[in-house]
PDB file of C-alpha atoms and ligand atoms in Angstrom:
ATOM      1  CA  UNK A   1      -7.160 -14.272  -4.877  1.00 98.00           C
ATOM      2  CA  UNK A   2      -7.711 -10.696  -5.569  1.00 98.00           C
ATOM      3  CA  UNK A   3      -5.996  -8.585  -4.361  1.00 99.00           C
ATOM      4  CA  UNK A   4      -6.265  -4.627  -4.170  1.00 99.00           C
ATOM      5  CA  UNK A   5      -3.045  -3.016  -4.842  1.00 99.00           C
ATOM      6  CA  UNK A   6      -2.531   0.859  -3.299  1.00 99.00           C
ATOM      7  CA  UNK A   7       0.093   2.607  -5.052  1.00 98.00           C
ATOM      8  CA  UNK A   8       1.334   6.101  -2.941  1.00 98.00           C
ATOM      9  CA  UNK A   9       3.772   7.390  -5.317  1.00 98.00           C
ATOM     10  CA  UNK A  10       3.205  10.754  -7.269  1.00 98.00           C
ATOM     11  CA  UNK A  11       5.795   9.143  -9.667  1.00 97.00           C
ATOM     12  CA  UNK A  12       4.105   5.958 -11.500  1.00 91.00           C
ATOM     13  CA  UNK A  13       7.220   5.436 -13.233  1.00 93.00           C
ATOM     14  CA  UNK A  14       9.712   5.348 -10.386  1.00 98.00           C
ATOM     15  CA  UNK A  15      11.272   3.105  -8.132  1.00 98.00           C
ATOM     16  CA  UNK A  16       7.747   2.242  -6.088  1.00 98.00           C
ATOM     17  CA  UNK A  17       6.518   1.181  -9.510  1.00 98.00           C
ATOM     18  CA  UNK A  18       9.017  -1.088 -10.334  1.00 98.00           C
ATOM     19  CA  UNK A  19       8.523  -2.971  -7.105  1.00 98.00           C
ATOM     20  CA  UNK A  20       4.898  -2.669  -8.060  1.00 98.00           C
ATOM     21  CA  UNK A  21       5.234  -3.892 -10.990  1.00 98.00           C
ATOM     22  CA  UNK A  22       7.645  -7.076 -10.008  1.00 98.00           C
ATOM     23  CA  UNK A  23       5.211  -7.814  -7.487  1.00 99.00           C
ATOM     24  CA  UNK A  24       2.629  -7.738  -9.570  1.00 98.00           C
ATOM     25  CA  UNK A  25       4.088 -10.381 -12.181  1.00 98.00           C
ATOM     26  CA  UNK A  26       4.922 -13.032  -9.511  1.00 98.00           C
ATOM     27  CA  UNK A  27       1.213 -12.554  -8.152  1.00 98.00           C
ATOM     28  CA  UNK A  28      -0.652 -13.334 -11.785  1.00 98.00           C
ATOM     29  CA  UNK A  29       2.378 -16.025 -11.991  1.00 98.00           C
ATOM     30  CA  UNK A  30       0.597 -17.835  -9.455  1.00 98.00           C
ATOM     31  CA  UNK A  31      -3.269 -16.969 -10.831  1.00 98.00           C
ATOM     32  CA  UNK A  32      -3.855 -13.778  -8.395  1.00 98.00           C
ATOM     33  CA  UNK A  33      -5.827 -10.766 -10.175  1.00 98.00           C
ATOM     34  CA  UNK A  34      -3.987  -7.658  -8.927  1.00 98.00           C
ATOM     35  CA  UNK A  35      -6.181  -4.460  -9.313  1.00 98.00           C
ATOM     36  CA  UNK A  36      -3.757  -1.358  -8.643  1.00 98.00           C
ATOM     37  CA  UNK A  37      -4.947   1.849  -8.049  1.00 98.00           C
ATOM     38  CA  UNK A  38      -2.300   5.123  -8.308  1.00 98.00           C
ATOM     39  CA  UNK A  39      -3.786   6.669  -5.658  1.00 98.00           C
ATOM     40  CA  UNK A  40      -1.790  10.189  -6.584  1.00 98.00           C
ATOM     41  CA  UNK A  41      -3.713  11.027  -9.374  1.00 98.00           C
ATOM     42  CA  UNK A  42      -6.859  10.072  -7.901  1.00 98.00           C
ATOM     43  CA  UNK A  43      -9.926  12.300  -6.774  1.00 98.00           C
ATOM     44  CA  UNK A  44      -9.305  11.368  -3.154  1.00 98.00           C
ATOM     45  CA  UNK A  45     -10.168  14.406  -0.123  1.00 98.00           C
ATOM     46  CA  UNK A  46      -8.633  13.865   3.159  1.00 98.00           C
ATOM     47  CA  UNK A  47     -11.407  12.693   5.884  1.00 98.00           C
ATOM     48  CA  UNK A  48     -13.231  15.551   7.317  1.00 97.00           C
ATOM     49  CA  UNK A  49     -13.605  13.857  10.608  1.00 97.00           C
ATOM     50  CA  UNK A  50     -17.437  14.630  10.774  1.00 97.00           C
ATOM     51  CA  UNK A  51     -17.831  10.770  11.825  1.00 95.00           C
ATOM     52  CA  UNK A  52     -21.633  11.447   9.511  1.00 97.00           C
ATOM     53  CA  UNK A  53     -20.348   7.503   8.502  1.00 97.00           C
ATOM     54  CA  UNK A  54     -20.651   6.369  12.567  1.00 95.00           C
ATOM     55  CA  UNK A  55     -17.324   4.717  11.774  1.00 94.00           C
ATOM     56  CA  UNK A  56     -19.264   2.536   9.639  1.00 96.00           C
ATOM     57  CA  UNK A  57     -21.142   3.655   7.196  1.00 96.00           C
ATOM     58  CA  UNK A  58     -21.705   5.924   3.710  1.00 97.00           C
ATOM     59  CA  UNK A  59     -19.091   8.371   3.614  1.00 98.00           C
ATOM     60  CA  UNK A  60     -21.100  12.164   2.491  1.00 97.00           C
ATOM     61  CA  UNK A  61     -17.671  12.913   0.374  1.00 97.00           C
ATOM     62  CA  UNK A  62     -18.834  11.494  -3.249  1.00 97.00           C
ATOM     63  CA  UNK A  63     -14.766  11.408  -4.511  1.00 98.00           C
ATOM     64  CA  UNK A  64     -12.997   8.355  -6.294  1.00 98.00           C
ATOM     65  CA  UNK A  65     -12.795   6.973  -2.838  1.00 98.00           C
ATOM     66  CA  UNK A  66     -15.978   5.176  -3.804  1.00 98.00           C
ATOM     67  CA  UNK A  67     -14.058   2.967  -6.300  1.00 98.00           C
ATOM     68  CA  UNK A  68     -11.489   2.416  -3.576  1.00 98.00           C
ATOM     69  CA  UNK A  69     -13.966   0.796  -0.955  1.00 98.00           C
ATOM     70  CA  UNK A  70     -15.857  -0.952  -3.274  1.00 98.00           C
ATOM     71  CA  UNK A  71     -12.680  -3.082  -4.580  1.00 98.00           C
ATOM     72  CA  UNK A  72     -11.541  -3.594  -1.277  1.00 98.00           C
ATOM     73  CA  UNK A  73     -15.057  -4.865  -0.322  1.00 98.00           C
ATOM     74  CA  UNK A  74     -14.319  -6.903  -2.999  1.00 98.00           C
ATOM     75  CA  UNK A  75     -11.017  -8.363  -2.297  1.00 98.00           C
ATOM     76  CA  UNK A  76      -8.954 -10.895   0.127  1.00 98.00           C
ATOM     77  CA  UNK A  77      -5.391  -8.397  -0.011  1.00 99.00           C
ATOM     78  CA  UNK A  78      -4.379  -5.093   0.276  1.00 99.00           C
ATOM     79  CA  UNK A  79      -0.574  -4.263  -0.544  1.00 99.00           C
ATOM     80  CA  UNK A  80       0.483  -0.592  -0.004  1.00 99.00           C
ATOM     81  CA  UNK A  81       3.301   0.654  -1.613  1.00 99.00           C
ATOM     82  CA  UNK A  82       5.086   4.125  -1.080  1.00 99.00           C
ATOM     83  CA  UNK A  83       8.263   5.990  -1.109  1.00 98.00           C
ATOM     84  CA  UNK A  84       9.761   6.660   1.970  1.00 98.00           C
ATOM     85  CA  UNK A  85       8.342  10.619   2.952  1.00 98.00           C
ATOM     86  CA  UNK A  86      10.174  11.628   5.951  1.00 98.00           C
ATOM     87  CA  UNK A  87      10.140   8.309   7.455  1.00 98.00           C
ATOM     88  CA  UNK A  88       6.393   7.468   7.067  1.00 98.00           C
ATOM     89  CA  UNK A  89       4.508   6.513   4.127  1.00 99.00           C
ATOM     90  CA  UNK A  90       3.423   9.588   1.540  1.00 99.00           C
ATOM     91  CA  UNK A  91       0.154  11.406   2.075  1.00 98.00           C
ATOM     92  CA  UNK A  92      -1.491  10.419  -1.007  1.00 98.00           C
ATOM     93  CA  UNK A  93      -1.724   6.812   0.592  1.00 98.00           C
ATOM     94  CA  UNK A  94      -2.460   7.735   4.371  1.00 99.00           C
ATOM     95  CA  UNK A  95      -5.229   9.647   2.767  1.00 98.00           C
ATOM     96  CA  UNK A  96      -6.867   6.550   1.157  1.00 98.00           C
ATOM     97  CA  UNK A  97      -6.308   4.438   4.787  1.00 98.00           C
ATOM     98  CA  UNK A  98      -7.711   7.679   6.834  1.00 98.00           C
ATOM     99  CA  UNK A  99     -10.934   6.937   4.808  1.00 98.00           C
ATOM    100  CA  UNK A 100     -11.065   3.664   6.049  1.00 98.00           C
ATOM    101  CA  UNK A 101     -13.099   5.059   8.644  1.00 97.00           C
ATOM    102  CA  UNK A 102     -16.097   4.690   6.781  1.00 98.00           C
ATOM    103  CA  UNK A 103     -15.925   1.111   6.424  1.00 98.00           C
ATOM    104  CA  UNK A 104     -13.704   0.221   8.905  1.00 96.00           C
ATOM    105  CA  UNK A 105     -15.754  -2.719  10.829  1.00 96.00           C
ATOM    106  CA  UNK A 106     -16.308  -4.283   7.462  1.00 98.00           C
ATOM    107  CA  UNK A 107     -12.559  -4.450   6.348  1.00 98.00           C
ATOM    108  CA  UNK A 108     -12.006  -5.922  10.091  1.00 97.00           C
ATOM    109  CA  UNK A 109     -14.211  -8.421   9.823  1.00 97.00           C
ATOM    110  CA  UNK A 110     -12.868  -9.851   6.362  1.00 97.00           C
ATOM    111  CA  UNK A 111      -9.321 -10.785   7.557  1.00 97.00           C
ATOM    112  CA  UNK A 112      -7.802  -9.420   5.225  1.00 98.00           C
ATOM    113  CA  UNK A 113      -4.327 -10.471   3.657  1.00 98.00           C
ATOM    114  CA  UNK A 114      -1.516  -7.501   3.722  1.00 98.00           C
ATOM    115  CA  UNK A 115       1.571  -6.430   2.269  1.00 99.00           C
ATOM    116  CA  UNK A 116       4.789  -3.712   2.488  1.00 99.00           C
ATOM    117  CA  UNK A 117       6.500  -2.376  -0.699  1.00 99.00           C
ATOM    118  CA  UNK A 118       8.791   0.472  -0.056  1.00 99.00           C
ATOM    119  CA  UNK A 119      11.671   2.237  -0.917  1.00 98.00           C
ATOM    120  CA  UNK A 120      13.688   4.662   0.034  1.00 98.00           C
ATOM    121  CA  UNK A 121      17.149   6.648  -0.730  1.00 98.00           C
ATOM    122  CA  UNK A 122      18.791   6.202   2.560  1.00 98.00           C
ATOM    123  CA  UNK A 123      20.520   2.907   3.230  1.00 97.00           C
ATOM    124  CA  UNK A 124      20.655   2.986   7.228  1.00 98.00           C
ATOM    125  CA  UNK A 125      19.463  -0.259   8.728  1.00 98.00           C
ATOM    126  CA  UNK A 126      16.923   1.991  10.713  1.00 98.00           C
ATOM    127  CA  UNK A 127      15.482   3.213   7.756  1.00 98.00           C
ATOM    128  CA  UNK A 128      11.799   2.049   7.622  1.00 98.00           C
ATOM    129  CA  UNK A 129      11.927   1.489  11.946  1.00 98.00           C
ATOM    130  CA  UNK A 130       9.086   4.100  11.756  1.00 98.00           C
ATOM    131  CA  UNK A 131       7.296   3.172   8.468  1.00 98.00           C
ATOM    132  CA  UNK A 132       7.470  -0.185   9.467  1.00 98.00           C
ATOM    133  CA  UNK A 133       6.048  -0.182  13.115  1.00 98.00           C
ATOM    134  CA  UNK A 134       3.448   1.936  11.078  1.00 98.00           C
ATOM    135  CA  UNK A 135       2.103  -1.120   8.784  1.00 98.00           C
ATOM    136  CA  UNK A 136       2.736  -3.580  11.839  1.00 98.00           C
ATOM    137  CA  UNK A 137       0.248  -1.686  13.756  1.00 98.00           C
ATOM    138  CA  UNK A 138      -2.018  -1.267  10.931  1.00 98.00           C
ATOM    139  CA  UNK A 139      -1.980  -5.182  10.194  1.00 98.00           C
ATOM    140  CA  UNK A 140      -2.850  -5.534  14.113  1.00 98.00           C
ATOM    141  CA  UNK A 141      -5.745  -3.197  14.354  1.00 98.00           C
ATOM    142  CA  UNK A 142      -7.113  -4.057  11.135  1.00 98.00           C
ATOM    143  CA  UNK A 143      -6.881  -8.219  11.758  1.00 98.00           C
ATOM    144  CA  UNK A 144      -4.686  -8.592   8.865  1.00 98.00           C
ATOM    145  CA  UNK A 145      -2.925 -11.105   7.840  1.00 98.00           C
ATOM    146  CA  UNK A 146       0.929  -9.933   6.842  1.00 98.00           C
ATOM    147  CA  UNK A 147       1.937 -11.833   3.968  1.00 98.00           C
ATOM    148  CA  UNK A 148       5.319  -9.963   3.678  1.00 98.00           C
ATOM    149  CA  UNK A 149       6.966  -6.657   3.390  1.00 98.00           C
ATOM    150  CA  UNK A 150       9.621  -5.497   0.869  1.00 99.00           C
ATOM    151  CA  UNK A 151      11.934  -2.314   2.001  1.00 98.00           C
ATOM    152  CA  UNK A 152      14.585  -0.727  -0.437  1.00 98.00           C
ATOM    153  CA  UNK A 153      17.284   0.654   1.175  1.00 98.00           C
ATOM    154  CA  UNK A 154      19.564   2.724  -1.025  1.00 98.00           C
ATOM    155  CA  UNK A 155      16.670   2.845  -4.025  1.00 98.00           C
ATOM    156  CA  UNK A 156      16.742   6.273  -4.387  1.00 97.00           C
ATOM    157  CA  UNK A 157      16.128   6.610  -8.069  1.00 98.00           C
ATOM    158  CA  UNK A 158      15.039   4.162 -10.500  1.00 98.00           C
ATOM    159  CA  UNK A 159      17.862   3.068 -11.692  1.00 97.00           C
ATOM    160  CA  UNK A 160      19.340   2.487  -8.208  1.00 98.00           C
ATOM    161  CA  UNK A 161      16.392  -0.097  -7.521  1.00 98.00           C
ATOM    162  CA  UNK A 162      16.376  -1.453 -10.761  1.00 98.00           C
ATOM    163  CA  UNK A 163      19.929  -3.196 -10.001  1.00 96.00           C
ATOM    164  CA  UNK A 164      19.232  -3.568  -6.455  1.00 98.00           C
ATOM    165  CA  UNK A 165      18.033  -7.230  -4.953  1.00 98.00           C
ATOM    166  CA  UNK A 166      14.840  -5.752  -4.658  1.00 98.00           C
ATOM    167  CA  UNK A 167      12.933  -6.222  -7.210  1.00 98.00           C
ATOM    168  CA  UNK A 168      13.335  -9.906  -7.290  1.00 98.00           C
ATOM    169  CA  UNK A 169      12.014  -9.738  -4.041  1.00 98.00           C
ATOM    170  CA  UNK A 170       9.254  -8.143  -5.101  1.00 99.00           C
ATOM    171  CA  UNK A 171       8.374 -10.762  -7.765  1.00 98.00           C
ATOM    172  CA  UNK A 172       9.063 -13.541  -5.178  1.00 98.00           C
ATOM    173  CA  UNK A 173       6.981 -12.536  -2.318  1.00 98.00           C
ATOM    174  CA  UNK A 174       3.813 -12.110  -5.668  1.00 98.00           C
ATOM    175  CA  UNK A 175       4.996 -15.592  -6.469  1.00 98.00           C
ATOM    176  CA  UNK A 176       4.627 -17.091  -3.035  1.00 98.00           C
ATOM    177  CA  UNK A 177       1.068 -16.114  -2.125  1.00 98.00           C
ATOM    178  CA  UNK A 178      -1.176 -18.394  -1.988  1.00 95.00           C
TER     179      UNK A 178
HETATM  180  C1  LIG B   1       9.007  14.576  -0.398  1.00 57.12           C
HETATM  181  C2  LIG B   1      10.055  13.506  -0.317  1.00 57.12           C
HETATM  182  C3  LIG B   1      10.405  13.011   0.922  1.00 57.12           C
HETATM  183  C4  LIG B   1      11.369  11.993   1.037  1.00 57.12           C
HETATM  184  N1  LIG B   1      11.696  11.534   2.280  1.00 57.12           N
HETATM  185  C5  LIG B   1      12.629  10.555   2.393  1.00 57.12           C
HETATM  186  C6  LIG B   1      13.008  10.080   3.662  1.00 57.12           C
HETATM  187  O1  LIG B   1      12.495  10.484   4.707  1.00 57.12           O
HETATM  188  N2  LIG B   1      13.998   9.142   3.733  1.00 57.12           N
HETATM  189  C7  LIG B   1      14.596   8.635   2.601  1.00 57.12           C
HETATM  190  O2  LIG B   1      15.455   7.773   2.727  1.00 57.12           O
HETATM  191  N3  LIG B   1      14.209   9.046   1.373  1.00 57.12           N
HETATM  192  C8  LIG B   1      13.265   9.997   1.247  1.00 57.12           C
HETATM  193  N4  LIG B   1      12.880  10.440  -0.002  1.00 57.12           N
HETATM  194  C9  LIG B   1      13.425   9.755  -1.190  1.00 57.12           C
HETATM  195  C10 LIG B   1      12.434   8.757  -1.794  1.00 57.12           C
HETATM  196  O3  LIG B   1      11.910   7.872  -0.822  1.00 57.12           O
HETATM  197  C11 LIG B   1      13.150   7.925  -2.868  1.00 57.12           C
HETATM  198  O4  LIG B   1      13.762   8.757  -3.809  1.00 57.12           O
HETATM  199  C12 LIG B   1      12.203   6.969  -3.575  1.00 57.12           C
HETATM  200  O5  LIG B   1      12.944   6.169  -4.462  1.00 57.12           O
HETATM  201  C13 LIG B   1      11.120   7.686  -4.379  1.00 57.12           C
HETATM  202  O6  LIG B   1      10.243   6.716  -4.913  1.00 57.12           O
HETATM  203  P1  LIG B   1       9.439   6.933  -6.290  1.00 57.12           P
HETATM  204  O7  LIG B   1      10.453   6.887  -7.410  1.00 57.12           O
HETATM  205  O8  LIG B   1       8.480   5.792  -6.354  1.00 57.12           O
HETATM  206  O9  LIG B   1       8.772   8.249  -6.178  1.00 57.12           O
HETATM  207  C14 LIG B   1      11.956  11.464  -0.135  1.00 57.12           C
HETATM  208  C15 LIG B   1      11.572  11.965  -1.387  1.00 57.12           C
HETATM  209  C16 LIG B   1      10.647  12.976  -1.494  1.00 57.12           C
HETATM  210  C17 LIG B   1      10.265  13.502  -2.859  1.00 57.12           C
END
C-alpha cells in the first residue's frame, strides 16, 4: 500500500516525529511504502477561497501543494500527524487539508485509508475530545476508512514520549495495516 504520510510539526525532530517515525517502521515491516511530507517547511499558501478550482479542479496557486495532490492521487492512505495546538491540529497541516478543495471529489471517490498520530503535553483524558471529533468528521466527509488513531497524553517533550507507551503504539498500528 502506499501510503501518504502528513507531518504538521514545525519541529521534525520532536515528539510528532518519533511517533512518525515508529509508525513508519511497523508500516515498511509489513511491505507499505510510506512517503512523508513535513508539511512546515513546505511552500504551502493557505486557500484563497476564490473556488477558480469549482471544488474540483486546477488550483491557480502554483506552491508545493502540487507535490502534495499528486501523491495523494497516488496513494490508498493518508496519516496526519500533529502536536496538539490549542486543542486542534497545527496550522501548517489544516493548511494542506484546506487545499483539499481543489481535488476534493477525487480524494472522495478513492476511499481512502486514514490515520491519527498526536501528541500533546497535557495528560487530561479530554485532551484530544476536540482534535479527535475533528479527524472523525474528516474520515466521514471524506469516505475514509479509519485504520487507527494514536494520542499522547503527557508527551510534552521528546523525551517524555520517548518512554511513554506510545511509540510502540505507533509501530503497532504501521505493523497491523494491511
Ligand atoms: C503553539 C503551541 C500550542 C500548544 N497547544 C497545546 C495544547 O493546546 N494542549 C496541549 O496539551 N499541549 C499543547 N502544546 C504542547 C505540544 O502539543 C507538545 O509539546 C508536543 O509534544 C509538541 O510536539 P512536537 O515536539 O512534535 O512539536 C502546544 C505547543 C505549542 C508550541
Amino acid at each position: 500500500m502506499e501510503i501518504v504520510l502528513l507531518q504538521g510539526s514545525p519541529n521534525k525532530k520532536g515528539s510528532t516525529n518519533i511517533l512518525v517515525e515508529e509508525f513508519t517502521k511497523g508500516a515498511e515491516a509489513s511491505g507499505h511504502n510510506v512517503l512523508r511530507f513535513d508539511v512546515a517547511d513546505m511552500n504551502i499558501k493557505p486557500c484563497s477561497g476564490c473556488v477558480a478550482c469549482g471544488y474540483e479542479g486546477p488550483c491557480i496557486q502554483k506552491d508545493d501543494n502540487q507535490k502534495i495532490r499528486k501523491a495523494i492521487l497516488n496513494a490508498d492512505m493518508i496519516v496526519f500527524a500533529t502536536p496538539l495546538y490549542y486543542y486542534g491540529m497545527t496550522a501548517q497541516l489544516k493548511t494542506v487539508i484546506d487545499r483539499f478543495c481543489a481535488y476534493n471529489t477525487s480524494i472522495n471517490r478513492k476511499h481512502m485509508k486514514s490515520a491519527l498520530l498526536t501528541v500533546a503535553w497535557n495528560s487530561d483524558n479530554w485532551t484530544f475530545d476536540a482534535l479527535n471529533s475533528h479527524y472523525q468528521t474528516l474520515v466521514r466527509y471524506l469516505d475514509f476508512q479509519d485504520c487507527g488513531s494514536v494520542l499522547g497524553r503527557g508527551c510534552g517533550s521528546s523525551a517524555m514520549t520517548r518512554y511513554s507507551d506510545y511509540p510502540e503504539m505507533a509501530y503497532v498500528l504501521g505493523k497491523s495495516l494491511s
